[in-house]
Coordinates of C-alpha atoms and ligand atoms in Angstrom, one line a residue:
M1 CA -33.3 -16.7 15.8
S2 CA -32.3 -13.2 17.0
L3 CA -32.7 -10.0 15.0
F4 CA -28.9 -9.7 14.8
S5 CA -28.3 -13.2 13.3
R6 CA -31.2 -12.6 10.9
L7 CA -29.6 -9.3 9.7
R8 CA -26.3 -11.0 9.4
D9 CA -27.8 -13.8 7.3
A10 CA -29.6 -11.3 5.1
L11 CA -26.4 -9.4 4.6
A12 CA -24.5 -12.6 3.8
R13 CA -27.2 -13.6 1.2
F14 CA -27.0 -10.1 -0.3
M15 CA -23.2 -10.1 -0.6
S16 CA -23.0 -13.7 -1.9
G17 CA -21.4 -13.6 -5.4
R18 CA -20.4 -10.0 -5.1
Y19 CA -16.8 -8.7 -5.4
G20 CA -16.4 -7.2 -2.0
T21 CA -13.4 -5.0 -1.3
D22 CA -9.7 -5.1 -2.4
S23 CA -6.6 -2.9 -2.3
L24 CA -8.0 -0.4 -4.9
N25 CA -11.2 0.0 -2.9
R26 CA -9.4 0.5 0.4
S27 CA -7.3 3.2 -1.3
L28 CA -10.4 4.9 -2.7
I29 CA -12.1 4.8 0.7
L30 CA -8.9 6.4 2.3
I31 CA -8.9 9.2 -0.4
W32 CA -12.6 9.6 0.1
L33 CA -12.1 9.9 3.9
L34 CA -9.3 12.4 3.5
L35 CA -11.5 14.5 1.1
A36 CA -14.3 14.4 3.7
I37 CA -11.9 15.6 6.4
V38 CA -10.5 18.4 4.2
N39 CA -14.0 19.5 3.3
V40 CA -14.9 19.9 7.0
F41 CA -12.7 23.1 6.8
F42 CA -13.4 24.2 3.2
H43 CA -17.1 23.5 2.7
S44 CA -16.4 23.2 -1.1
L45 CA -19.2 22.0 -3.4
V46 CA -16.5 20.7 -5.9
I47 CA -14.9 18.5 -3.2
Y48 CA -18.3 17.3 -2.1
V49 CA -19.2 16.2 -5.7
I50 CA -15.8 14.4 -5.9
E51 CA -16.6 12.7 -2.6
L52 CA -19.9 11.5 -4.1
V53 CA -18.1 10.1 -7.1
F54 CA -15.7 8.2 -4.9
C55 CA -18.6 6.9 -2.8
F56 CA -20.4 5.7 -6.0
V57 CA -17.3 4.0 -7.4
V58 CA -16.5 2.3 -4.1
F59 CA -20.0 0.9 -3.7
F60 CA -20.2 0.0 -7.4
R61 CA -17.0 -2.0 -7.2
M62 CA -17.9 -3.6 -3.8
L63 CA -21.4 -4.8 -5.1
S64 CA -20.2 -5.7 -8.6
R65 CA -20.6 -9.3 -9.7
N66 CA -18.0 -8.9 -12.5
Y67 CA -15.0 -10.4 -10.7
V68 CA -12.7 -10.4 -13.8
K69 CA -13.1 -6.7 -14.5
R70 CA -12.7 -5.7 -10.8
Q71 CA -9.5 -7.9 -10.5
R72 CA -8.1 -6.3 -13.7
E73 CA -8.7 -2.9 -12.2
N74 CA -7.0 -3.9 -9.0
A75 CA -4.0 -5.4 -10.9
A76 CA -3.7 -2.1 -12.9
W77 CA -3.8 -0.2 -9.6
Y78 CA -1.1 -2.5 -8.2
G79 CA 1.1 -1.8 -11.3
M80 CA 0.6 1.9 -11.1
T81 CA 1.4 2.2 -7.4
S82 CA 4.2 -0.4 -7.1
G83 CA 6.9 2.3 -7.0
I84 CA 5.2 4.2 -4.2
R85 CA 4.5 1.0 -2.2
G86 CA 8.1 -0.2 -2.7
A87 CA 9.4 3.2 -1.5
F88 CA 7.1 3.0 1.6
R89 CA 8.2 -0.5 2.3
R90 CA 11.9 0.4 2.1
F91 CA 11.3 3.4 4.3
M92 CA 9.6 1.2 7.0
I93 CA 12.4 -1.3 6.8
R94 CA 15.0 1.4 7.3
R95 CA 13.0 2.9 10.2
R96 CA 12.8 -0.6 11.8
D97 CA 16.4 -1.7 11.2
G98 CA 18.3 1.6 11.0
K99 CA 20.0 1.2 14.4
N100 CA 21.3 -2.3 13.6
F101 CA 22.1 -2.2 9.9
H102 CA 24.0 -0.2 7.3
F103 CA 22.0 0.5 4.1
F104 CA 23.8 1.4 0.9
K105 CA 23.7 0.6 -2.8
C106 CA 25.9 -1.6 -5.0
P107 CA 28.2 0.7 -7.0
N108 CA 27.8 -1.5 -10.0
C109 CA 24.0 -2.3 -10.3
K110 CA 22.6 0.1 -7.6
A111 CA 20.8 -2.8 -5.9
P112 CA 20.1 -2.0 -2.2
I113 CA 22.4 -3.8 0.2
R114 CA 21.9 -4.2 4.0
M115 CA 24.6 -5.4 6.4
P116 CA 24.8 -5.5 10.2
R117 CA 26.1 -2.3 11.6
K118 CA 29.8 -2.8 12.5
V119 CA 32.8 -0.5 12.4
G120 CA 35.7 -1.3 10.1
R121 CA 36.7 -2.1 6.5
F122 CA 34.7 -4.9 4.8
N123 CA 34.8 -6.8 1.5
I124 CA 31.3 -6.9 0.2
R125 CA 29.9 -9.0 -2.6
C126 CA 26.6 -7.9 -4.2
N127 CA 24.0 -10.7 -4.2
K128 CA 22.4 -9.5 -7.3
C129 CA 25.3 -8.9 -9.8
G130 CA 28.2 -10.6 -8.0
H131 CA 30.3 -7.4 -8.0
S132 CA 32.9 -7.3 -5.2
F133 CA 34.0 -4.0 -3.5
Q134 CA 35.4 -2.7 -0.3
K135 CA 33.5 -0.4 2.1
E136 CA 34.6 1.2 5.3
F137 CA 32.3 2.1 8.1
K138 CA 33.3 4.6 10.8
K139 CA 31.2 4.6 14.0
Ligands
ZN1 ZN1 25.3 -5.2 -7.7

């Protein structure tokens, strides 16, 4: 058995039953990394201490055996960031489809509507609330 496979097995035994990583941990690692990059320029002790706290929290969560608590924390994180993630997802969809689709909101319920980019006057029916309206697109 090679050294590499023995190390891999030892790591697998060590991590067995532990929580590992999730969306919250990846976000914490990203913030930690950004703080480290910022601190290259500022050499601030305060930022360094905050980095250490992030490091501690990331490893604590990763090595924890309390799945229920870690999953609750992750679910709370998802709830807190759902608005930001939704806005980012909409931004990426518009960036990807902007050339081929019109994006607008239903005048009644403000639901986002997407339709193929064409020129002319169209009768549009909102899929969410059923409201019908006319919209004209010029070039
Ligand atoms: Zn609507």
